[in-house]
Coordinates of C-alpha atoms in Angstrom, one line a residue:
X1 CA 29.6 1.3 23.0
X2 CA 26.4 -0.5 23.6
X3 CA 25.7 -4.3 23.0
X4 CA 22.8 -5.8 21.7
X5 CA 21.6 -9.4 20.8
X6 CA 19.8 -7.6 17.5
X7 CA 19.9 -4.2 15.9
X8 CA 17.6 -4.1 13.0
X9 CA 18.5 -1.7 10.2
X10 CA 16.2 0.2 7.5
X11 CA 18.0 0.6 4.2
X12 CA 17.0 3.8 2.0
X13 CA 17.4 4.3 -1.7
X14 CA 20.2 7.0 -2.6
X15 CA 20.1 9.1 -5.5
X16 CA 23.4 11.0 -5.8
X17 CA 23.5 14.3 -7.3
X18 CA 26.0 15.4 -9.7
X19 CA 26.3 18.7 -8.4
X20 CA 28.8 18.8 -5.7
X21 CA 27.8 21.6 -4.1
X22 CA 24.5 19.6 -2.9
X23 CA 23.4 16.5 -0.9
X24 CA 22.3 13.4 -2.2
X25 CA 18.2 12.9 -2.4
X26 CA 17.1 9.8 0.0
X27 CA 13.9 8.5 -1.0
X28 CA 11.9 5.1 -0.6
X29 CA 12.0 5.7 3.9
X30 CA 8.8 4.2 5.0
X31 CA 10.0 1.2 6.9
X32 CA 7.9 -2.3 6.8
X33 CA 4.7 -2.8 9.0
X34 CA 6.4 -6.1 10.6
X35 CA 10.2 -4.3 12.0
X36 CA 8.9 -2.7 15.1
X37 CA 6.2 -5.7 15.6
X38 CA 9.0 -8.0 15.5
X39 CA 11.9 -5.7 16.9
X40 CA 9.0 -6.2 20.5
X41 CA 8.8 -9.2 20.1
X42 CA 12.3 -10.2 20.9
X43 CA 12.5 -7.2 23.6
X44 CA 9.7 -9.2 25.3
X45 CA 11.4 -12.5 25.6
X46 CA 14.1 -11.0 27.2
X47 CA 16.8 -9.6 24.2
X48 CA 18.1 -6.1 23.6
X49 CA 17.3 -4.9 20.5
X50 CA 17.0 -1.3 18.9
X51 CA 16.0 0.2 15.3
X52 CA 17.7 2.2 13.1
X53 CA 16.1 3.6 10.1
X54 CA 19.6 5.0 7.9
X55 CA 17.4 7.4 5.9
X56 CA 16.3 9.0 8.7
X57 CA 19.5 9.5 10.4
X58 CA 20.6 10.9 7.1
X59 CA 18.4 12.9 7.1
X60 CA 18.7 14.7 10.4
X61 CA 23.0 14.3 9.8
X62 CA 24.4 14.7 6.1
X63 CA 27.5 13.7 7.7
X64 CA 26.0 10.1 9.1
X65 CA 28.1 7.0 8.2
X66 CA 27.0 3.6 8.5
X67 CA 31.0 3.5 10.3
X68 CA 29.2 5.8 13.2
X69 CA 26.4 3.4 13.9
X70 CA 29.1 0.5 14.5
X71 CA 31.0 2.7 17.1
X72 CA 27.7 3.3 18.8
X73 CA 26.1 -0.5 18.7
X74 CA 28.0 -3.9 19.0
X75 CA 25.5 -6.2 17.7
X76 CA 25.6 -10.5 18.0
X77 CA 22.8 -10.7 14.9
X78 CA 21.8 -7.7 12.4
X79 CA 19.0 -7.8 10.8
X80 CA 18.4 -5.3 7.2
X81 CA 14.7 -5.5 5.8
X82 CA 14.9 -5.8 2.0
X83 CA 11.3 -5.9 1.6
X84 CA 10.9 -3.3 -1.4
X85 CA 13.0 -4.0 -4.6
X86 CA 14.4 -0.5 -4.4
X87 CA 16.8 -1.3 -1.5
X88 CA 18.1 -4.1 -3.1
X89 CA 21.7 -2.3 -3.1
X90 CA 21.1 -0.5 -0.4
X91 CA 20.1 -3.4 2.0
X92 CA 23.7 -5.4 0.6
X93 CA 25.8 -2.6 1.0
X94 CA 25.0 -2.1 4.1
X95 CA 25.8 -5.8 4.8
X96 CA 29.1 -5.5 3.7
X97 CA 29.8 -2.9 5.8
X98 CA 28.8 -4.7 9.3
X99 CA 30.3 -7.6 7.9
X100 CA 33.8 -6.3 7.4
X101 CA 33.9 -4.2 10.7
X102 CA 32.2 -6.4 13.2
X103 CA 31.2 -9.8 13.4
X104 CA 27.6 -9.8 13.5
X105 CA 25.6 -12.8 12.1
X106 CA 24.0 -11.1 9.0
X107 CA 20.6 -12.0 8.1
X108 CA 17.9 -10.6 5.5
X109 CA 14.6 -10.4 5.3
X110 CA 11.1 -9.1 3.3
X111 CA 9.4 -10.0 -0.3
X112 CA 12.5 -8.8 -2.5
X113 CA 14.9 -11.1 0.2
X114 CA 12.4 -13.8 0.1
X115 CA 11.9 -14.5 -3.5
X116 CA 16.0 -13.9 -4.6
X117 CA 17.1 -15.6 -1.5
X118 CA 19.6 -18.4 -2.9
X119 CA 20.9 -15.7 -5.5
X120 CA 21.6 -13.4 -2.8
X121 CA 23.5 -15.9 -0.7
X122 CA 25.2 -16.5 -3.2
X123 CA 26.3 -13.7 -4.8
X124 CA 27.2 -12.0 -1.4
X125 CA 28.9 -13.4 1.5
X126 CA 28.1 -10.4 3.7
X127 CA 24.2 -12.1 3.9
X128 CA 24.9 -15.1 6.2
X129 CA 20.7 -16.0 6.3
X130 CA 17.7 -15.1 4.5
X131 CA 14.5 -15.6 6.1
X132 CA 11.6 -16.3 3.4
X133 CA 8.1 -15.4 4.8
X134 CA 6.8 -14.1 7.9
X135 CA 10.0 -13.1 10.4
X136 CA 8.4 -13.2 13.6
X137 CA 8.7 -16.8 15.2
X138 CA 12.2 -17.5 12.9
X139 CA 14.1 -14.5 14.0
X140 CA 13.2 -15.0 17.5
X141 CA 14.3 -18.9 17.2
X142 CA 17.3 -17.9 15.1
X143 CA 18.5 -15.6 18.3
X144 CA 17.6 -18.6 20.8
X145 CA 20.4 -21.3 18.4
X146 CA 23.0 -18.3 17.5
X147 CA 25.1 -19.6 20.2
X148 CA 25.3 -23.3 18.2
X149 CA 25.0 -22.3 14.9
X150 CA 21.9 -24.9 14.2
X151 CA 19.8 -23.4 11.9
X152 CA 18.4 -26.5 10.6
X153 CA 15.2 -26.2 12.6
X154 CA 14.6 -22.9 12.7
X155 CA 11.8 -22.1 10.3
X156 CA 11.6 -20.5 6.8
X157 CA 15.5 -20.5 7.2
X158 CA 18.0 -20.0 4.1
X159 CA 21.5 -20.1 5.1
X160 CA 24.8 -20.2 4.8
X161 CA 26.8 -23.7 5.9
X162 CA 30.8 -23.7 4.7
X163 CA 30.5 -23.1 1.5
X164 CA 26.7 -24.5 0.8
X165 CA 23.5 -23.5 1.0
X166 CA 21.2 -25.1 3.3
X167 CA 17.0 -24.7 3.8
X168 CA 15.2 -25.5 6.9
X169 CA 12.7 -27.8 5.8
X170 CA 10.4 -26.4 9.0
X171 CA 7.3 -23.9 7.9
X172 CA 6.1 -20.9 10.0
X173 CA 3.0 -19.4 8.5
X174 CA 1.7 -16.6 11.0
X175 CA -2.3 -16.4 11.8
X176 CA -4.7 -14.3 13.6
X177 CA -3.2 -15.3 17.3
X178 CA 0.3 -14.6 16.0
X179 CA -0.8 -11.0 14.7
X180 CA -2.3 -10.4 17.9
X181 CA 0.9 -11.2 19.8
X182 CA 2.5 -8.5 18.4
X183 CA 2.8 -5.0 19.5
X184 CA 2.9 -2.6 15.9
X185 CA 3.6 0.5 18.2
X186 CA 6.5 0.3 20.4
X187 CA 8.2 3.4 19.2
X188 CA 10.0 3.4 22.0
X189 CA 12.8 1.0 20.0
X190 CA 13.0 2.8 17.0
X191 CA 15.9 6.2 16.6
X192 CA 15.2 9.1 16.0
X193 CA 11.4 8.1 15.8
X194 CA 10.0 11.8 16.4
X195 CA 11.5 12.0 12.9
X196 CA 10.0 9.0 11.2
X197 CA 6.5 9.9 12.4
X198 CA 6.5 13.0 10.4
X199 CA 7.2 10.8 7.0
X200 CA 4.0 11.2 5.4
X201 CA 5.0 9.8 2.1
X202 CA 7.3 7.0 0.7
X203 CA 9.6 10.0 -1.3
X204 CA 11.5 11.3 1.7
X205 CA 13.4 14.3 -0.2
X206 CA 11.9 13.6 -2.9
X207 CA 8.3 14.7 -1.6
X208 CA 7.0 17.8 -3.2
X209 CA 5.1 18.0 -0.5
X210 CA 7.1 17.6 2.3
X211 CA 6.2 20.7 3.9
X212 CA 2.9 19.2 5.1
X213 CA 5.0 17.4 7.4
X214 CA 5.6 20.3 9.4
X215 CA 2.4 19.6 10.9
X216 CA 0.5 16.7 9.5
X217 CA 2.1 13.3 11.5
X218 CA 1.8 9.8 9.5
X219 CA 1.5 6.2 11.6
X220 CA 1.1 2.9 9.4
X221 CA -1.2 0.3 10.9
X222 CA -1.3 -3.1 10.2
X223 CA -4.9 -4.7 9.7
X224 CA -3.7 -8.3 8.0
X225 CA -1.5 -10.0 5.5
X226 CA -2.4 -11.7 2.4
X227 CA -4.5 -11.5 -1.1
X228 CA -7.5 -13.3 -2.5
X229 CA -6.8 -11.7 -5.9
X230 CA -3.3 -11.5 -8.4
X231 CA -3.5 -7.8 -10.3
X232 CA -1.0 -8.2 -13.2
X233 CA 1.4 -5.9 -11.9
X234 CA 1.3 -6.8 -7.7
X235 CA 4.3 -8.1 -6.3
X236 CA 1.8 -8.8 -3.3
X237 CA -1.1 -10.6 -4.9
X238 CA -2.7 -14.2 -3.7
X239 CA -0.2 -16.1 -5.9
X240 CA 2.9 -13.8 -4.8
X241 CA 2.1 -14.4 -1.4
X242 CA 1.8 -18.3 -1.8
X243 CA 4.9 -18.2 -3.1
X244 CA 7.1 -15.8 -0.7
X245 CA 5.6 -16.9 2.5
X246 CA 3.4 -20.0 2.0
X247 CA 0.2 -17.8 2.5
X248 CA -2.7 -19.2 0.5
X249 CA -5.6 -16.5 2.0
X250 CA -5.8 -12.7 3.9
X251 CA -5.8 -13.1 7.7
X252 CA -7.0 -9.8 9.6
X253 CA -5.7 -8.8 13.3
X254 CA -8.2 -8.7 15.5
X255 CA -10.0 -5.3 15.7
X256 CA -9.3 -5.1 19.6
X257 CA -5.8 -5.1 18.6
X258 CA -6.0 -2.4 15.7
X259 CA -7.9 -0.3 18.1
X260 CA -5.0 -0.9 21.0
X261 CA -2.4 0.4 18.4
X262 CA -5.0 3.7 17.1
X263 CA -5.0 4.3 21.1
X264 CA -1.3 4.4 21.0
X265 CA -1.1 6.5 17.7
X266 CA -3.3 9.1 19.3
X267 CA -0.9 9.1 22.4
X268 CA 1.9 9.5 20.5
X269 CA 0.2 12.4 18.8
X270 CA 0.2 10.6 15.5
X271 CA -2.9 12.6 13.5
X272 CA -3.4 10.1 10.8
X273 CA -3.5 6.5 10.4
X274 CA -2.7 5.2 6.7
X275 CA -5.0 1.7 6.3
X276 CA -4.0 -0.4 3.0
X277 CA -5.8 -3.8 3.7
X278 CA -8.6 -4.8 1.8
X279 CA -8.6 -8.3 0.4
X280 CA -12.5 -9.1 0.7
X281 CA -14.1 -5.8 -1.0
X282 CA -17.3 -7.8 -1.5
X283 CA -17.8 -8.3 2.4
X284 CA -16.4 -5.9 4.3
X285 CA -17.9 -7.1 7.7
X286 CA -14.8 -6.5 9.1
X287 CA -14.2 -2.4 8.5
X288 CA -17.5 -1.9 9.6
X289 CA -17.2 -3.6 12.9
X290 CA -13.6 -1.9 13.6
X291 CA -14.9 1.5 12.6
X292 CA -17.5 0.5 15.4
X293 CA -15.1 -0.3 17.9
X294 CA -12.6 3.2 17.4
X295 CA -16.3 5.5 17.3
X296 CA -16.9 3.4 20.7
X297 CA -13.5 3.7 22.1
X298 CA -13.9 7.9 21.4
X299 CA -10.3 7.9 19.2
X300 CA -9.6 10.8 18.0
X301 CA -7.5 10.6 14.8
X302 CA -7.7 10.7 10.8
X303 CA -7.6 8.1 8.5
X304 CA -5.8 7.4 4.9
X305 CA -8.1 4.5 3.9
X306 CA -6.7 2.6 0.6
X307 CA -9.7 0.6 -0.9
X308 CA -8.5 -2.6 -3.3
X309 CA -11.9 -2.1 -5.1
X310 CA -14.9 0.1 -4.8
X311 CA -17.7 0.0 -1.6
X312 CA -21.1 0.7 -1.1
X313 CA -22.6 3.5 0.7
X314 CA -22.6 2.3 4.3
X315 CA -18.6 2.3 4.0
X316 CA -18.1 5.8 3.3
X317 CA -21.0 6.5 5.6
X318 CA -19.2 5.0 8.5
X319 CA -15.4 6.1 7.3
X320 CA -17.2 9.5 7.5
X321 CA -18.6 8.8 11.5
X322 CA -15.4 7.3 12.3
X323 CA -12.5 9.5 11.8
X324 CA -11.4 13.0 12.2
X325 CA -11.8 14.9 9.1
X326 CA -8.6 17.0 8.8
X327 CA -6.5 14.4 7.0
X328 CA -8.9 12.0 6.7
X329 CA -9.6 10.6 2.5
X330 CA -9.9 7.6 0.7
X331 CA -7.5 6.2 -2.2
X332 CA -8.4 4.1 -4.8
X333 CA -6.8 3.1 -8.5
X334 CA -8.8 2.4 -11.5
X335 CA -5.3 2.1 -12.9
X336 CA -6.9 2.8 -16.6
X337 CA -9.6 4.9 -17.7
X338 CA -10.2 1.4 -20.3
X339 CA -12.7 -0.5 -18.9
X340 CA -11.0 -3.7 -21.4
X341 CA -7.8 -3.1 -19.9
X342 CA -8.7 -2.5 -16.5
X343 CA -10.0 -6.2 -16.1
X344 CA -7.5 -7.5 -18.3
X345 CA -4.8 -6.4 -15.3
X346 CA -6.9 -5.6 -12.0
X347 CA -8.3 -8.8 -9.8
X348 CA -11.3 -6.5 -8.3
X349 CA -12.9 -5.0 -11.8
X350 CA -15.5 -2.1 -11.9
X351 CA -16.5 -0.4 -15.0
X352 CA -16.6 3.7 -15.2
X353 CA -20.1 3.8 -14.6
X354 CA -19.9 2.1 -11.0
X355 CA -16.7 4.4 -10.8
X356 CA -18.7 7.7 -11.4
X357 CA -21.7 6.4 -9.0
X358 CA -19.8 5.6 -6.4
X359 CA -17.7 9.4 -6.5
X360 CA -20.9 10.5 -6.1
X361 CA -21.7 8.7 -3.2
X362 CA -18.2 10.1 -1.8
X363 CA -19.2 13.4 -2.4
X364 CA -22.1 13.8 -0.7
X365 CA -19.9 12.4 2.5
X366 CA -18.0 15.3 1.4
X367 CA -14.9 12.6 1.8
X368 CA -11.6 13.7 -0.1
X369 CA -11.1 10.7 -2.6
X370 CA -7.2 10.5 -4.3
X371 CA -7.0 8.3 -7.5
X372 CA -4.5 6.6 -9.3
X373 CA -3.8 5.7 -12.9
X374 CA -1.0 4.4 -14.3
X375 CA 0.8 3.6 -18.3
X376 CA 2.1 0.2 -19.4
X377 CA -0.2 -2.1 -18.8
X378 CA -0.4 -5.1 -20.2
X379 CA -2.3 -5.0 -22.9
X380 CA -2.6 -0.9 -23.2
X381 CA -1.7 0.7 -26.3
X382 CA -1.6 4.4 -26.9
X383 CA -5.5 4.6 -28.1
X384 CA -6.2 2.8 -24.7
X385 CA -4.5 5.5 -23.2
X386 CA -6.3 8.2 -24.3
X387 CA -9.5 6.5 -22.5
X388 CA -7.3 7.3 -19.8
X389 CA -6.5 11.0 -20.1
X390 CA -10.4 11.7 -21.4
X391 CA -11.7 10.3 -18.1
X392 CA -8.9 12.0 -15.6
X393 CA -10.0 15.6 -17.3
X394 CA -13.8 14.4 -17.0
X395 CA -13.1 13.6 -13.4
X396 CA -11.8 17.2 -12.6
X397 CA -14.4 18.8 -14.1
X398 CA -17.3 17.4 -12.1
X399 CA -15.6 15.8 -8.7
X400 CA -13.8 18.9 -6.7
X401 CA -13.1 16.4 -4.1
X402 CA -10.9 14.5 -6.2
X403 CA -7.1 14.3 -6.7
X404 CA -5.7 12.6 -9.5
X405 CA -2.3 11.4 -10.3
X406 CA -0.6 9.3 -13.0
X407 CA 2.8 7.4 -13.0
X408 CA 4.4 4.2 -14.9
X409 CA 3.9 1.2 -13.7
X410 CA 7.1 -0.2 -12.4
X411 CA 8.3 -4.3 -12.5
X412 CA 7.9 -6.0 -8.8
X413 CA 9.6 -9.3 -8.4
X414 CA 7.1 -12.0 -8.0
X415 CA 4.3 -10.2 -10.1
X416 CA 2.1 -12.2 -12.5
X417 CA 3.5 -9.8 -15.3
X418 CA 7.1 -11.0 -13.8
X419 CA 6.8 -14.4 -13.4
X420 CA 4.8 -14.7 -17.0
X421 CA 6.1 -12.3 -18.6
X422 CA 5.0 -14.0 -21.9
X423 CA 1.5 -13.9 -20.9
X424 CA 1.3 -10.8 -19.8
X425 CA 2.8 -9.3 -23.1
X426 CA 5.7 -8.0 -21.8
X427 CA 9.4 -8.2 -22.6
X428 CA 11.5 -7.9 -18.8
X429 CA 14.7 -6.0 -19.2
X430 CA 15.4 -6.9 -15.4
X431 CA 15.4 -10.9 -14.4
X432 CA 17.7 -11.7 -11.4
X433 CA 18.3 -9.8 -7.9
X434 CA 21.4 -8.7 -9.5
X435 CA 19.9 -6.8 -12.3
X436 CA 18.1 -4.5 -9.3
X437 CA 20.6 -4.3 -7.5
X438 CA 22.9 -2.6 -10.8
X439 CA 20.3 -0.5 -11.5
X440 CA 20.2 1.4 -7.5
X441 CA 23.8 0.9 -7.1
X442 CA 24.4 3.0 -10.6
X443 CA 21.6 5.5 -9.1
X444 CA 23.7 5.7 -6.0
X445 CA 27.1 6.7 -7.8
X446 CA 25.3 9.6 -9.8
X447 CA 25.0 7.6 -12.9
X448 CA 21.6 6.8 -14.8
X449 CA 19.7 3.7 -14.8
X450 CA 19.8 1.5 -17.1
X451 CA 16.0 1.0 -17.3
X452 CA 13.5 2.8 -15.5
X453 CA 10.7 0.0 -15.4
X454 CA 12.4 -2.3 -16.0
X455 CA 10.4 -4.0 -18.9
X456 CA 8.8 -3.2 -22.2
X457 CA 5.1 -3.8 -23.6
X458 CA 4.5 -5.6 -26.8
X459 CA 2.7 -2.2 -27.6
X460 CA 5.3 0.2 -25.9
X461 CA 8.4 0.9 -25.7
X462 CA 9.7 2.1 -21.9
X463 CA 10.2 5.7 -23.2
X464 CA 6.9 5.9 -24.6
X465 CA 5.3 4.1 -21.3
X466 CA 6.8 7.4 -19.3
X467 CA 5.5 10.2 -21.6
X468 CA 2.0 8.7 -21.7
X469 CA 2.0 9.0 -17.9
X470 CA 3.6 12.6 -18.4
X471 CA 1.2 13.4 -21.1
X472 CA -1.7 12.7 -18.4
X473 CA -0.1 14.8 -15.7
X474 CA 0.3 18.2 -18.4
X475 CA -3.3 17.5 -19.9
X476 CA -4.7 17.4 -16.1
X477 CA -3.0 20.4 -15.2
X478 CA -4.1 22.0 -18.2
X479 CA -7.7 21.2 -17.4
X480 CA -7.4 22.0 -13.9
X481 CA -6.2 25.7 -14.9
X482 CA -8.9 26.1 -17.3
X483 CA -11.4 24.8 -14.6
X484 CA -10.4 27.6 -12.1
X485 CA -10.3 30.2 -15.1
X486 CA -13.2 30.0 -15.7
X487 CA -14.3 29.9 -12.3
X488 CA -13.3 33.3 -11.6
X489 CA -13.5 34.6 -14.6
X490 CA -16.4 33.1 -15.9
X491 CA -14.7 32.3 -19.6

């Protein structure tokens, strides 16, 4: 058995299948950008620490137990990222298991972790701390005072003393310098990460296109943290931030760091880096400059760019120059095809016209461009909705370049639309940490959900939120076919 000061573990979502005769689907695998960063970190000031991403071993072993890892790793502290609501039963049962077969020091962190952090304390006494915010500087302090159990000074601390709760009353808000002492790439630390790499979506088996993987390899890149804006539905928005970490603007990593971690991405034979940081659309100084710096420093890799709002030309000119075209596109959600409803619930608005201008200017880049819509939002009722359908089959038509896809929007903890739900003209159906956490743990035992969304509109009901998303999918599938009918057949 090995021994480390900190193993950090990656919980997945399980969706158990009724049918006996197969395995359980593992979705929701992509880990967060901070775990390796911080993971370094600690290897750096002298601690041994590995990385285990549980969906992944899965994966590779149907047979893997949680019991396996503990006869392979005695840990002093471990440390479960619950950044993503979905692993809210995930990330505790896998808690209780370390804490009834070892004695690890248990501690959580991430947005879901930060925002429910008393109620998970708690609730569970497998979670011994919760750190609120940014991880880096707290974990690594937590580490240096395991020994004497004083956690008062050790920042963004929530934590179990006796049979109280206690809160360091210290603050550690990470800035450009603290980005930059981070290495994002150490791969090195993480099992099994020849597997990971190949994870080109969030869906694991869920993925119907998994098979891309077989070649295609995915690296995440952290450019920042933060929001200027709150969109309605965005558990990561200006005000969700401010309230999670503290963070009251977007800080960006230095582009000589970015371009240190796209050098390692290409070593590692990662083919495309997926970019979603974009908090100052109307001055975008910074892209421009980094897209300089990797044409200068010859990398050779694609690019999965997620814009937060729509750019001029001399973006998509230089996205163009700057990476390799093979899996290279740009993503961007109008959310509606309602122009009223798409400022009522977006912080960076554009109407369809600007929308349709600036596909063109994509196209003549001849840059793949994916978009996303959505149903529920506030405000949207069924005639709304059509807006929506009429300008996905419109898109088709006349932008070849152009993928299109449509889901339900989904509730995030520390939303606008959550924390005002009044406001926002909705009606929640999920309020506390426990309420996610019953809904994953009933997905894990093979029995439905008890909501999907976990809210209603004042216009829709959940069922009708999920056919109108459905109804977008059939009708752009439809047009599609008739698109390509007549293509070759000219009727």
């Amino acid at each position: 058995m090995k021994t480390y000061d900190c193993v950090f573990i990656h919980p997945t979502t399980h969706i158990k299948n009724t049918d006996s005769t197969k395995s359980d689907s593992i979705t929701y695998v992509i880990m967060p950008l901070g775990t390796l960063a911080i993971a370094n970190l600690l290897e750096r000031e002298g601690y041994k620490v590995k990385v285990v991403h549980t969906g992944i071993e899965e994966m590779l072993d149907r047979d893997f137990s949680i019991k396996d890892l503990l006869k392979k790793y005695e840990a002093s502290v471990v440390g479960i990222d619950l950044h993503w609501y979905v692993h809210s039963y995930d990330a505790i049962r896998l808690a209780e298991t370390f804490k009834r077969n070892s004695n690890a020091f248990v501690v959580l962190g991430g947005f879901t972790a930060s925002y429910f952090a008393e109620e998970i304390l708690q609730r569970f006494e497998s979670v011994d701390a919760v750190i609120q915010g940014d991880a880096e500087i707290p974990l690594l302090e937590l580490l240096q005072r395991r020994s004497d159990g004083e956690f008062d000074e050790v920042p963004n601390l929530v934590y179990r003393d006796g049979n109280s709760l206690k809160k360091s009353r210290k603050r550690f808000i990470a800035e450009t310098p603290d980005l930059d002492r981070l290495n994002f790439s150490n791969f090195t630390l993480l099992s099994n990460f020849d597997e990971y790499r190949r994870c080109i979506s969030q869906f694991g088996d869920l993925d119907p296109y998994a098979a891309k993987s077989k070649l295609k390899t995915q690296g995440w890149i952290c450019l920042g943290r933060g929001c200027s804006v709150n969109c309605s539905y965005c558990g990561g928005g200006r005000k969700a931030f401010e309230i999670l970490s503290g963070r009251r603007y977007p800080i960006f990593r230095s582009k000589e760091k970015v371009v240190e971690t796209l050098a390692k991405f290409e070593e590692m034979k990662i083919s495309c880096a997926y970019m979603d940081f974009d908090p100052l659309p109307q001055k975008r100084d910074y892209q421009h400059d980094l897209f300089e710096l990797i044409r200068r420093e010859k990398i050779d890799i694609s690019a999965q760019f997620l814009l937060w709002s729509l750019s001029d030309k001399r973006f998509l000119r230089d996205f163009r120059r700057t990476f390799n075209p093979l899996y290279s596109t740009i993503t961007i959600s109008p959310e509606s095809g309602s122009e009223h409803i798409r400022k009522l619930n977006k912080g960076f608005y554009y109407s369809n016209g600007e929308l349709f201008r600036w596909l063109d200017d994509a196209r003549k880049e001849i840059i793949p461009v994916q978009l996303y819509f959505t149903s529920g939002l506030s405000g949207e009722t069924e005639r709304h909705f059509e807006k929506t359908i009429k300008l996905g089959k419109k898109l088709v038509v006349e932008y070849p370049v152009v993928s299109i896809s449509c889901n339900p929007i989904e509730l995030e903890p520390a939303s606008p639309r959550f924390l005002h739900p009044k406001r926002y003209g909705i009606s929640l159906k999920v309020r506390s940490f426990i309420d996610f956490y019953n809904i994953f743990k009933r997905l894990a035992s093979g029995l439905p959900a008890t909501t999907q969304l976990g809210y209603r509109t004042d216009f829709l009901s959940e069922p009708q939120i999920v056919e109108l998303s459905r109804r977008f999918r059939e009708a752009i599938s439809l047009k599609h076919y008739e698109k390509w009918q007549k293509f070759y057949f000219g009727s």
